[in-house]
mmCIF file of C-alpha atoms in Angstrom:
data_model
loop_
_atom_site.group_PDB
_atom_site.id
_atom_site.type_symbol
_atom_site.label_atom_id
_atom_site.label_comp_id
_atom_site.label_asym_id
_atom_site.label_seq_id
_atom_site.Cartn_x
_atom_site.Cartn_y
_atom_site.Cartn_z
ATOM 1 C CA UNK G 693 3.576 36.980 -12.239
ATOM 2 C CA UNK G 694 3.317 36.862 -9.113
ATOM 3 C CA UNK G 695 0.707 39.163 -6.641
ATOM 4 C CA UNK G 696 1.482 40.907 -3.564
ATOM 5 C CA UNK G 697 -1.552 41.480 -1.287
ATOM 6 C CA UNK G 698 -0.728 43.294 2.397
ATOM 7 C CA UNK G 699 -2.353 41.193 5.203
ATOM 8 C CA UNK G 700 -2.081 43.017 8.623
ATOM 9 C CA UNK G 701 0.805 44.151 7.798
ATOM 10 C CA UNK G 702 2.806 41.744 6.237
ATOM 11 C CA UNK G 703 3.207 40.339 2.640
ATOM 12 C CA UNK G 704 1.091 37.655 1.364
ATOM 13 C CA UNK G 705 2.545 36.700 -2.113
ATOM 14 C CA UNK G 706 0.549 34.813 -4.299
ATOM 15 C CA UNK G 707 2.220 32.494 -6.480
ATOM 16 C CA UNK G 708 2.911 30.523 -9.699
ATOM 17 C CA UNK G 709 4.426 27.760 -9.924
ATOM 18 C CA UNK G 710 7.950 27.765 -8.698
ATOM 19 C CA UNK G 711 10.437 28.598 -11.286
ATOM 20 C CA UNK G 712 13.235 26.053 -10.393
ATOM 21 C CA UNK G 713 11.588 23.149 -11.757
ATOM 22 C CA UNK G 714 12.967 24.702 -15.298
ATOM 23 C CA UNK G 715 16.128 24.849 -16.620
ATOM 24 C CA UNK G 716 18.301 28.578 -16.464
ATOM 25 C CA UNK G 717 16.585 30.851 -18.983
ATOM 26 C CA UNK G 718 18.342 33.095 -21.015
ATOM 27 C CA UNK G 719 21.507 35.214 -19.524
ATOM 28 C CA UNK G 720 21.266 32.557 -16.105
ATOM 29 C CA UNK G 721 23.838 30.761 -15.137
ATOM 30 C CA UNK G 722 23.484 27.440 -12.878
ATOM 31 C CA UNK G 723 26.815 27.700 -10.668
ATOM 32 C CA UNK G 724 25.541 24.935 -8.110
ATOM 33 C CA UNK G 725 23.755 22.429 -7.187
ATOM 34 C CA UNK G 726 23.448 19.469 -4.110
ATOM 35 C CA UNK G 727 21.111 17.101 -3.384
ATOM 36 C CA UNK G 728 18.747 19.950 -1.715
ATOM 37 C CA UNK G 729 20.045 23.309 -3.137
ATOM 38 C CA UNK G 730 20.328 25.276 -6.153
ATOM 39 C CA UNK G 731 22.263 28.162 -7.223
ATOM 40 C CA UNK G 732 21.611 30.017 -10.451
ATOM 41 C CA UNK G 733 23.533 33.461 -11.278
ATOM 42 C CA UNK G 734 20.725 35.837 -12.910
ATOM 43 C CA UNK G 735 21.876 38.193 -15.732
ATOM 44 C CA UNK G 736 21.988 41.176 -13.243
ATOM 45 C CA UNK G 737 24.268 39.394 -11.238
ATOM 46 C CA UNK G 738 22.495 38.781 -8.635
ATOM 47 C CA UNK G 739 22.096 34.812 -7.147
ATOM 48 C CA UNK G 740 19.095 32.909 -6.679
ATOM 49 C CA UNK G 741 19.520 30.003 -3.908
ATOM 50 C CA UNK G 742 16.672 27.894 -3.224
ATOM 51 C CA UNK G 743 16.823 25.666 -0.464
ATOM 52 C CA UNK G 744 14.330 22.625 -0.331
ATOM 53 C CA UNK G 745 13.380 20.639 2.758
ATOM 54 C CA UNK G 746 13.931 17.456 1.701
ATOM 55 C CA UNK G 747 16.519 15.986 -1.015
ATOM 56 C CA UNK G 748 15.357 16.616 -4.838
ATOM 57 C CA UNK G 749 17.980 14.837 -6.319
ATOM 58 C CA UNK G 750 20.556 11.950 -6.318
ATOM 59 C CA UNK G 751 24.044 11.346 -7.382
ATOM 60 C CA UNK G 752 24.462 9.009 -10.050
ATOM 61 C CA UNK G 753 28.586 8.662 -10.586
ATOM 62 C CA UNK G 754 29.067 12.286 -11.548
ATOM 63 C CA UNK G 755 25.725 13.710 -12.292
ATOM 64 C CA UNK G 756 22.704 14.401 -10.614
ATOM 65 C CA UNK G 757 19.260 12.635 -11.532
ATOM 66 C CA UNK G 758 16.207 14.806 -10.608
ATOM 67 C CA UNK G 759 14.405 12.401 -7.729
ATOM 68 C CA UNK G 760 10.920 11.589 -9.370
ATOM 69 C CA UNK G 761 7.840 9.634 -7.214
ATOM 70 C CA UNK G 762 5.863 8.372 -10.902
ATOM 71 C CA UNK G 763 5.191 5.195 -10.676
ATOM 72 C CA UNK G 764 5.526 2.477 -13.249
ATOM 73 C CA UNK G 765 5.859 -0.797 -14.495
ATOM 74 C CA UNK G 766 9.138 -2.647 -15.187
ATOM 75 C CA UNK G 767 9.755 -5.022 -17.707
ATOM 76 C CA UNK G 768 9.100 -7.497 -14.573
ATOM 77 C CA UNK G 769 6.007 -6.596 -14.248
ATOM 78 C CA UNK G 770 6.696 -4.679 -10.638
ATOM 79 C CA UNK G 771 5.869 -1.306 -10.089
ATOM 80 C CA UNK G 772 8.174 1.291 -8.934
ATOM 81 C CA UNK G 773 9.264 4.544 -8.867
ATOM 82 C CA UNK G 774 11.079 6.312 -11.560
ATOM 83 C CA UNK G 775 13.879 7.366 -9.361
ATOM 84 C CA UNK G 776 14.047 7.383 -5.384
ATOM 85 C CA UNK G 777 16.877 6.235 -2.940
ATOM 86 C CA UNK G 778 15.380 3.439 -1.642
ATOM 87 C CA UNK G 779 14.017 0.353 -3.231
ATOM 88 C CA UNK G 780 9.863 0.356 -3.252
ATOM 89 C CA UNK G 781 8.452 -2.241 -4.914
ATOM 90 C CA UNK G 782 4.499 -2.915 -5.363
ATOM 91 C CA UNK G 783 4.337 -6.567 -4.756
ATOM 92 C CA UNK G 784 1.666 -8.368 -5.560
ATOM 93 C CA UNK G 785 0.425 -8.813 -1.896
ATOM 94 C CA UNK G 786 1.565 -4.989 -1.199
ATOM 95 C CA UNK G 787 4.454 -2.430 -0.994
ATOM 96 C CA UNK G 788 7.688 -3.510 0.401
ATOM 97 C CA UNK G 789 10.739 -0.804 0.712
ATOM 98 C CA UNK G 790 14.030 -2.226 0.861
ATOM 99 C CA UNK G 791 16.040 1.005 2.672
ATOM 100 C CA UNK G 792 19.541 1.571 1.278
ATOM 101 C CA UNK G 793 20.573 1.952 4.685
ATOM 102 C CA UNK G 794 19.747 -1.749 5.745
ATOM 103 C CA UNK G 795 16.314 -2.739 6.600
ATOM 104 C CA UNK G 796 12.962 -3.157 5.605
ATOM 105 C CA UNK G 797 9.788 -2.300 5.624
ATOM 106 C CA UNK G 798 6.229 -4.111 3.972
ATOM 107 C CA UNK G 799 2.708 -3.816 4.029
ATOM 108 C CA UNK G 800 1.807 -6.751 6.876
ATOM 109 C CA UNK G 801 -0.706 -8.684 3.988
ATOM 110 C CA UNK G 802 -0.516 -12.060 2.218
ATOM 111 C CA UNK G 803 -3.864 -12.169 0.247
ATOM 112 C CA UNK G 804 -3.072 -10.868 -3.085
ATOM 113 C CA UNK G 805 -4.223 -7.605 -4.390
ATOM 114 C CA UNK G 806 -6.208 -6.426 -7.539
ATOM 115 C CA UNK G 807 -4.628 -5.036 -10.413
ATOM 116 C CA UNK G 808 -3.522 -0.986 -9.286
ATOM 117 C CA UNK G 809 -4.659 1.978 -11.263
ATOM 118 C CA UNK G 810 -1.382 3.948 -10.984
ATOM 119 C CA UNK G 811 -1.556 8.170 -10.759
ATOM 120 C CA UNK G 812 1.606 10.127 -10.675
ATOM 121 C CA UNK G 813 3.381 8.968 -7.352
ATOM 122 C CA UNK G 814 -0.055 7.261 -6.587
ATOM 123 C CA UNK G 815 -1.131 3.091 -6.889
ATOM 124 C CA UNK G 816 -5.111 2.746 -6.003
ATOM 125 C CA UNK G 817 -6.001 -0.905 -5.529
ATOM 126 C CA UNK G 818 -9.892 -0.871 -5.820
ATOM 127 C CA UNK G 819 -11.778 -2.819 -3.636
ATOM 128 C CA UNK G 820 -8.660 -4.477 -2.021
ATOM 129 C CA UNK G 821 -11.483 -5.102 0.922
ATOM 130 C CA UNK G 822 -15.380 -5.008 0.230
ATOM 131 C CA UNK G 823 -16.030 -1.465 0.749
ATOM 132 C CA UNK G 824 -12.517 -0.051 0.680
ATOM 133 C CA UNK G 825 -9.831 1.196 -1.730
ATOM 134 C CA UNK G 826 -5.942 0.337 -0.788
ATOM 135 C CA UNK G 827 -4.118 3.571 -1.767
ATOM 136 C CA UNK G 828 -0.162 3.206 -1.683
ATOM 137 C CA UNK G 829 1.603 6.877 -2.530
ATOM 138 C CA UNK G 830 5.553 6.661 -3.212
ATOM 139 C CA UNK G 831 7.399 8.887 -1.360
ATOM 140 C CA UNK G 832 11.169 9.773 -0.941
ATOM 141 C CA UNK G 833 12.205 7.208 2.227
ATOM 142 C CA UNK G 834 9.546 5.070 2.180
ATOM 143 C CA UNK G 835 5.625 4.682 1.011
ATOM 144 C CA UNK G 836 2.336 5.289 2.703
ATOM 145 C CA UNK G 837 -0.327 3.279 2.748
ATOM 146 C CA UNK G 838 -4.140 4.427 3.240
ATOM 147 C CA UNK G 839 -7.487 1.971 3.472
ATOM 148 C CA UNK G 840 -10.545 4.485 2.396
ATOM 149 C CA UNK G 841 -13.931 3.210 3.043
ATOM 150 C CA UNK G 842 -15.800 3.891 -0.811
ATOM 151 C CA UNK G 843 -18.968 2.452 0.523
ATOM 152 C CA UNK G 844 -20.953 4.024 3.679
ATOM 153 C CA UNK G 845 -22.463 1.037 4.674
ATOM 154 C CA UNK G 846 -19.289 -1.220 4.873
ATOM 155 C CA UNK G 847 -17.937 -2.476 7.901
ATOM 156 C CA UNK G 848 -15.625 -0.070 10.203
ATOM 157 C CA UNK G 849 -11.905 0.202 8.503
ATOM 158 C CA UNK G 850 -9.922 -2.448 9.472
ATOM 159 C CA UNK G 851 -6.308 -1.161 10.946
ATOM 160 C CA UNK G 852 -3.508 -1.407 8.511
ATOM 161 C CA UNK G 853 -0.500 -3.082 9.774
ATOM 162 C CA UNK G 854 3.352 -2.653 8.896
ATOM 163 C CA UNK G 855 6.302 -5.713 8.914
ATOM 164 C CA UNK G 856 9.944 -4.605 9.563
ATOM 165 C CA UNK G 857 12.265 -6.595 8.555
ATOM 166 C CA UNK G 858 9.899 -9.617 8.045
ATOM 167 C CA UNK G 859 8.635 -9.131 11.998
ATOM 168 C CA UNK G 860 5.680 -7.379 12.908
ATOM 169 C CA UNK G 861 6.754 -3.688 13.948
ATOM 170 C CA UNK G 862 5.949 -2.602 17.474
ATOM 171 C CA UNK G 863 3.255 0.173 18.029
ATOM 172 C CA UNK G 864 5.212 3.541 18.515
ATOM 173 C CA UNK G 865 8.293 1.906 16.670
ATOM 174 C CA UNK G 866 9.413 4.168 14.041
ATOM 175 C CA UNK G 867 8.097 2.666 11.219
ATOM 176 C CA UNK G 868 4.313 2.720 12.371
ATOM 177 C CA UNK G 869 2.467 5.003 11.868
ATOM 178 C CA UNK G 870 -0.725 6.240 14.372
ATOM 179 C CA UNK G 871 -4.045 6.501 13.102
ATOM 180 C CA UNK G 872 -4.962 9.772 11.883
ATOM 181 C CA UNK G 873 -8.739 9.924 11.911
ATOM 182 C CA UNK G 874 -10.132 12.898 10.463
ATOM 183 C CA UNK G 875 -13.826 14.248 9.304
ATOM 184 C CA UNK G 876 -13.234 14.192 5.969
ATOM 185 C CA UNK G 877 -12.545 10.644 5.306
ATOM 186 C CA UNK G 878 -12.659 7.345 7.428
ATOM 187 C CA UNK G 879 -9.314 6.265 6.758
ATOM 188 C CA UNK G 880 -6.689 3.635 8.145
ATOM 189 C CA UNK G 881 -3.022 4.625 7.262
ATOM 190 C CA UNK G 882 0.192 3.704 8.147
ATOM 191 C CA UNK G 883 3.566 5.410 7.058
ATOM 192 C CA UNK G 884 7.247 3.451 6.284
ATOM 193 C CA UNK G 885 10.280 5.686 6.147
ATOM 194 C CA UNK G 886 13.486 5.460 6.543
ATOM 195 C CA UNK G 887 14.936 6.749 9.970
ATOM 196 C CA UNK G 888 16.476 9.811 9.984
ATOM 197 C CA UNK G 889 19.960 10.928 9.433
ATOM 198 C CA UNK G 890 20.536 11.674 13.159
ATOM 199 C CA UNK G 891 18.894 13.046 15.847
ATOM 200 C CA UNK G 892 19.118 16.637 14.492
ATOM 201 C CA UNK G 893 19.032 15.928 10.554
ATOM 202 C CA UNK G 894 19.049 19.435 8.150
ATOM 203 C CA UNK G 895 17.235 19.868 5.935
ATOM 204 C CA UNK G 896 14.255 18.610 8.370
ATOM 205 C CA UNK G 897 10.178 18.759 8.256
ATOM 206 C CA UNK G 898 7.533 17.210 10.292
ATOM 207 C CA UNK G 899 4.210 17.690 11.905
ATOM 208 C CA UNK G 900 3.460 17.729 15.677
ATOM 209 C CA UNK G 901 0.041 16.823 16.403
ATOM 210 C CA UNK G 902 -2.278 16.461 19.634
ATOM 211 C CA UNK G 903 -3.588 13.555 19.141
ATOM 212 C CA UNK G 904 -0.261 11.544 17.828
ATOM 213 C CA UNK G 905 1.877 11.306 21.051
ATOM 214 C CA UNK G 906 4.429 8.676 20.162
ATOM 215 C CA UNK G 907 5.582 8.142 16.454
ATOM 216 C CA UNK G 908 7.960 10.590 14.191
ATOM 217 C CA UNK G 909 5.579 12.016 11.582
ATOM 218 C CA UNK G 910 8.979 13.385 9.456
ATOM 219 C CA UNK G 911 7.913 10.385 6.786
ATOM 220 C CA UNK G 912 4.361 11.369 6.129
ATOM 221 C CA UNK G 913 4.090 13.119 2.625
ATOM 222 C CA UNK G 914 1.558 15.537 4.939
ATOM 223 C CA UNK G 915 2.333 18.553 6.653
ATOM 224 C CA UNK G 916 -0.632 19.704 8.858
ATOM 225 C CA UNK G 917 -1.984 22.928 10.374
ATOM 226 C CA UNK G 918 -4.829 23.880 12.302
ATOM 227 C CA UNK G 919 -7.940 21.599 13.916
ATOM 228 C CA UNK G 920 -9.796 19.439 11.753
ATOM 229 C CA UNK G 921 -13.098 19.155 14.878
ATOM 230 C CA UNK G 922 -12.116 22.125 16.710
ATOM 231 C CA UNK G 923 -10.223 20.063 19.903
ATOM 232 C CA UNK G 924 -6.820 18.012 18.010
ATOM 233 C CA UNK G 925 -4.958 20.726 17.151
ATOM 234 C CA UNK G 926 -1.576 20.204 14.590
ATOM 235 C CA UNK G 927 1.444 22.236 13.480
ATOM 236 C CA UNK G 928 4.311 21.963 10.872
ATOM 237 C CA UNK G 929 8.025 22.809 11.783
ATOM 238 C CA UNK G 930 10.504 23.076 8.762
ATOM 239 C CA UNK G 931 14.506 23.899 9.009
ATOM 240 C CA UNK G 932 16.586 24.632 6.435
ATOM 241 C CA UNK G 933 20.366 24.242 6.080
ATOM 242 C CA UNK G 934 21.045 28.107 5.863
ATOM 243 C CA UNK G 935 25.019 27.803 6.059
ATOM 244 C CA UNK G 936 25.367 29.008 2.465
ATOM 245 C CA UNK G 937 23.633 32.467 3.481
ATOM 246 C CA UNK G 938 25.909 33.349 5.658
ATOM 247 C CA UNK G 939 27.117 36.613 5.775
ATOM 248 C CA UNK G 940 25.425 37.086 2.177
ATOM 249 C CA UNK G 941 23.097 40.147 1.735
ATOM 250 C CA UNK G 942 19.583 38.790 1.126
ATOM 251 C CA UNK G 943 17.800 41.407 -0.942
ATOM 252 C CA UNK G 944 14.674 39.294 -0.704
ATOM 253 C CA UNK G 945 13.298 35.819 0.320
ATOM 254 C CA UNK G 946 10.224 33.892 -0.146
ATOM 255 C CA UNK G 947 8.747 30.483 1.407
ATOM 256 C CA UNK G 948 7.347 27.984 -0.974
ATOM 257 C CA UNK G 949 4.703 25.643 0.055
ATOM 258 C CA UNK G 950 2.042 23.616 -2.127
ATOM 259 C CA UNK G 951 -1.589 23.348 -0.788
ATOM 260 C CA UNK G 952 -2.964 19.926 -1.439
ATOM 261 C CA UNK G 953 -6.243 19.970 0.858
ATOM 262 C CA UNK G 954 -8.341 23.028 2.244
ATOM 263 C CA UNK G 955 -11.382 22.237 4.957
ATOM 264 C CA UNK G 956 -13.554 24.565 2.452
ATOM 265 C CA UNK G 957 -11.985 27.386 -0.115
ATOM 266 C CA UNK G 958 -12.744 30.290 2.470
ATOM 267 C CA UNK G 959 -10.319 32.186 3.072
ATOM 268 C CA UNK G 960 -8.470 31.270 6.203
ATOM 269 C CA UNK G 961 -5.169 32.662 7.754
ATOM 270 C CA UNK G 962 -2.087 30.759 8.519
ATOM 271 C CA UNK G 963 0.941 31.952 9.745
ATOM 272 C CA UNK G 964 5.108 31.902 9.555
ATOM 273 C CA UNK G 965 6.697 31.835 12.881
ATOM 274 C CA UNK G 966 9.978 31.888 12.915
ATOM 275 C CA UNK G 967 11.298 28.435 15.569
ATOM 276 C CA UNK G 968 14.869 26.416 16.478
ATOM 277 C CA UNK G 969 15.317 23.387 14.675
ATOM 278 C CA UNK G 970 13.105 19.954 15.090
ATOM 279 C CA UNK G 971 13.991 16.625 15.142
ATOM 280 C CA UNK G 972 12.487 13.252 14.409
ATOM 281 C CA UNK G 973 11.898 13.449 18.202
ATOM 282 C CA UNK G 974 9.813 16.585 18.048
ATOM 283 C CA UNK G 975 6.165 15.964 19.299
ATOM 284 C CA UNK G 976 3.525 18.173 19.950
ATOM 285 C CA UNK G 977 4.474 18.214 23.956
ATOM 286 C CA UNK G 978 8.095 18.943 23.102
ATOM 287 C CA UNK G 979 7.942 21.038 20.055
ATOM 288 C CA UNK G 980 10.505 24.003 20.495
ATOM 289 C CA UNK G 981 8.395 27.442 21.283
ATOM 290 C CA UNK G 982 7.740 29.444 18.157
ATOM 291 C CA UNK G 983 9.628 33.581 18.329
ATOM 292 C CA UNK G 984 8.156 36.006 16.485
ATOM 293 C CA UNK G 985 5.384 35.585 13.474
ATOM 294 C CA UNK G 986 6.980 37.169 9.661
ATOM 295 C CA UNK G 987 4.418 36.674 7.530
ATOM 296 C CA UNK G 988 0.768 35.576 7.234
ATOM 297 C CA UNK G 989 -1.612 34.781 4.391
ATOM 298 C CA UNK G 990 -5.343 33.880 3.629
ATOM 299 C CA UNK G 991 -4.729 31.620 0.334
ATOM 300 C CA UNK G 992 -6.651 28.917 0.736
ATOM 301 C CA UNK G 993 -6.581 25.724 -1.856
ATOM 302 C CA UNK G 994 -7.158 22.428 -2.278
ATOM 303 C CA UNK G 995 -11.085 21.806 -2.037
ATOM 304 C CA UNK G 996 -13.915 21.369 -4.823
ATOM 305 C CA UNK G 997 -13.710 24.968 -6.216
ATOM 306 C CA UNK G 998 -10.311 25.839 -5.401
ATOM 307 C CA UNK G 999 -7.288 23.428 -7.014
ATOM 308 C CA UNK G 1000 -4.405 22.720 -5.300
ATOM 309 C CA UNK G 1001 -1.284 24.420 -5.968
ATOM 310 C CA UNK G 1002 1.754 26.669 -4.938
ATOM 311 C CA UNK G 1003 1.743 29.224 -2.568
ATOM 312 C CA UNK G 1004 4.462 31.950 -1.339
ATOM 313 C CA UNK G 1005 4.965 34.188 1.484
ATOM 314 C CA UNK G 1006 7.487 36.756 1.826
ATOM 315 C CA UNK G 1007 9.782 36.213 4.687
ATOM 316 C CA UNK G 1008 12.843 38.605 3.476
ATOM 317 C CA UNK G 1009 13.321 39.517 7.115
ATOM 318 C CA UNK G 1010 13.747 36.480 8.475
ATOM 319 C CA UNK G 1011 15.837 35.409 6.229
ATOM 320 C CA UNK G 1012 18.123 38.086 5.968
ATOM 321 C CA UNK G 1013 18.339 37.796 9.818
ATOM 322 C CA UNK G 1014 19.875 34.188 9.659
ATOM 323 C CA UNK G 1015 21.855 35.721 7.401
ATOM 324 C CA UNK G 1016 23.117 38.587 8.692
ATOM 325 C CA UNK G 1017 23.737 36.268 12.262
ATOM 326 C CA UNK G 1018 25.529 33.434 10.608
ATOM 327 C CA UNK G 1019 22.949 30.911 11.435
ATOM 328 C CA UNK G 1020 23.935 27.594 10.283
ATOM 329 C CA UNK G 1021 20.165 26.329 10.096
ATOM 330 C CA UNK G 1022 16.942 28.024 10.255
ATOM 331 C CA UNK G 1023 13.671 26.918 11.368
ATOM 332 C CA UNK G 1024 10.115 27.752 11.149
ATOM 333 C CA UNK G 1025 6.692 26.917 12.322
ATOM 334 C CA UNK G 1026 3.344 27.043 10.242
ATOM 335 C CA UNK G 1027 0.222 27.324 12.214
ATOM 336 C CA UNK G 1028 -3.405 27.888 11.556
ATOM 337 C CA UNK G 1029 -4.481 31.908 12.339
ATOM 338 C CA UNK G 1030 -7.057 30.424 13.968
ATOM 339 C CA UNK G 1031 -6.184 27.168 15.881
ATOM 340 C CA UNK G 1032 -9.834 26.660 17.180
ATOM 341 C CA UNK G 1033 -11.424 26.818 13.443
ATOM 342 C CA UNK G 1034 -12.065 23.761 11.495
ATOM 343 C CA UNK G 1035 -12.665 25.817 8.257
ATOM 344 C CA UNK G 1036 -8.594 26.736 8.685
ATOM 345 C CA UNK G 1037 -7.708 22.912 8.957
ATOM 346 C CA UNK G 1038 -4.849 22.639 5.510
ATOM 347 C CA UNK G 1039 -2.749 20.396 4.914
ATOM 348 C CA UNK G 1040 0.979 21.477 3.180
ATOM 349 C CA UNK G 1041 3.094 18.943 1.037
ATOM 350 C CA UNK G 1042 6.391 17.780 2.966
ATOM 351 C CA UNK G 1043 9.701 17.147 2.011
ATOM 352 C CA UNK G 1044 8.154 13.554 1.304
ATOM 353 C CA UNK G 1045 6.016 13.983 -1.563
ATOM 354 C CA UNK G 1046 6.281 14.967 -5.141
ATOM 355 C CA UNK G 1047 5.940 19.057 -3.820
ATOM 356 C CA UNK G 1048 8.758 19.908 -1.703
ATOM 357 C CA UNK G 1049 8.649 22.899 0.454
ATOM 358 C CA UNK G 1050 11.600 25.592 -0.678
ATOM 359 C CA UNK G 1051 12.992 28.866 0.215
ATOM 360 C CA UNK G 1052 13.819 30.908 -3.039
ATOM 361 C CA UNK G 1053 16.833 33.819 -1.620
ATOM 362 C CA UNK G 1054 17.896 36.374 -3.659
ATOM 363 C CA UNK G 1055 21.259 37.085 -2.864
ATOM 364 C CA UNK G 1056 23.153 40.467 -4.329
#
């Protein structure tokens, strides 16, 4: 069940893992579904609607297939994942996405790689340099790739390059991906996703971050808050496709997000600002200015002592305001309570990784 706590003023709900990962219980009724939404009637007759950020589904002829990162082994001997829209294959010199757009994107590497340890949506290739670990994660356009320094005294982390279809991509093309240097790891990473549906694509997430000027962080599997040293400073922007609402009465609403990292387990605040929509060409110097804040909370996870996992907000009154003004889409920013503290750095799974951000509406 979940907890309420009152934070300044405005709900903090802690929560267990979301409920729409199971089939309707007893006396529910599942009356809809698209590649980002559900609707489920409950037995008072009420509706739940949750809205993800990101697509958690595909169409397969008539049916829907859940979308699912796990990686495995085909009878070829590739890996892949279980089910994803675009073709990833672990090759044995590195990932290569084939998008089903058109295009491509690989890891730029011709040596050939050690046998992977696979995890989930995870491949680890140990060693793939003396001193560092290759780590490749699946996501849902594309695949990251991260070089982790495992011994202290090897050499500085080489850069990790990306090939576009078969050329060397461009720094700040769209398919490369800035170094994000941070204090808890030394780590080289580069990020291949497919563009964007459009310049103002719904459902939408992203992080805008100081210190990343150029390149569309929408395909990172990361969404950031806070300061990691106290000077680069990131934020996460999230919009919804809120058309269903409309004119609905919204008898409550909650926000959905899953902690993965935590600069320590203090507690530390972050915050729910309500914010217009962002695009893959929101940076940090063109991010749209934040309104009004609707909810804050101190649940902090995703360090030694405290394990990752699912937390919830109440933002009701936002929600029922998109609602009650017809608002097509609906946007929000997440920021740190405390943008100059690098105890409050977190960092949120997007839209791109196994986790995806979701409003759950109750409708009457």
């Amino acid at each position: 069940m979940a907890t309420a706590v009152a934070v300044a003023g405005l709900a903090a709900v802690v929560a267990p893992p979301p409920a729409h990962a199971a089939p309707p219980g007893a006396g529910q009724v599942e009356e809809g579904r698209t590649e980002t939404s559900t609707t489920v009637r409950q037995p008072d007759g009420s509706r739940t609607v949750t809205l993800h950020a990101g697509p958690v589904r595909l169409r397969e002829g008539a049916r829907w297939r859940p979308v699912d990162l796990t990686l495995v082994a085909g009878p070829d001997g590739i890996v892949r994942p279980t089910a994803v829209a675009h073709d990833l294959a672990l090759t044995p010199t590195g990932p290569v996405v084939h998008f089903a757009g058109g295009g491509s994107a690989a890891l730029d590497r011709t040596t050939p790689l050690p046998a992977p340890r696979l995890t989930g949506h995870r491949a680890t290739y140990p060693q793939a340099q003396p001193g560092h670990d290759l780590v490749v994660e699946a996501t849902r356009s594309g695949f990251v790739a991260s070089l982790r320094r495992t011994d202290p005294a090897a050499a500085p982390v080489p850069p990790l390059a990306l090939r576009r279809d078969g050329r060397p991509a461009g720094a700040g093309e769209p398919l490369t991906g800035e170094a994000l240097v941070e204090t808890e790891s030394a780590v080289s990473r580069v990020v291949a996703a497919a563009p964007p549906a459009g310049p103002a694509p719904v459902p939408f997430d992203t992080t805008v971050q100081t210190t990343v000027a150029r390149t569309d962080l929408s395909g990172d599997p990361d969404l950031r808050l806070g300061t990691y040293d106290g000077t680069a400073l990131a934020r996460s922007l999230l919009t919804w496709d809120t058309a269903a609402l409309a004119g609905q009465r919204v008898t409550a609403a909650r926000l959905l997000v899953h902690q993965d990292w935590s600069a320590s387990c203090a507690p530390r605040a972050w915050e729910v600002w309500s914010a217009p929509a962002a695009g893959p060409q929101t940076r940090w110097s063109t991010q749209p200015a934040a309104d009004r804040m609707w909810a804050t909370s101190t649940e902090t996870r995703g360090h030694a002592a405290c394990a990752g996992g699912w937390s919830a907000v109440d933002v009701t009154g936002l929600v029922r305001a998109w609602a009650d003004a017809g608002a097509p889409a609906g946007g929000v920013q997440l920021r740190a309570g405390d943008e100059r503290d690098p105890l409050g750095w977190k960092r949120f799974g997007s839209a791109e990784g196994p986790h995806v951000p979701h409003l759950e509406v109750t409708l009457a």
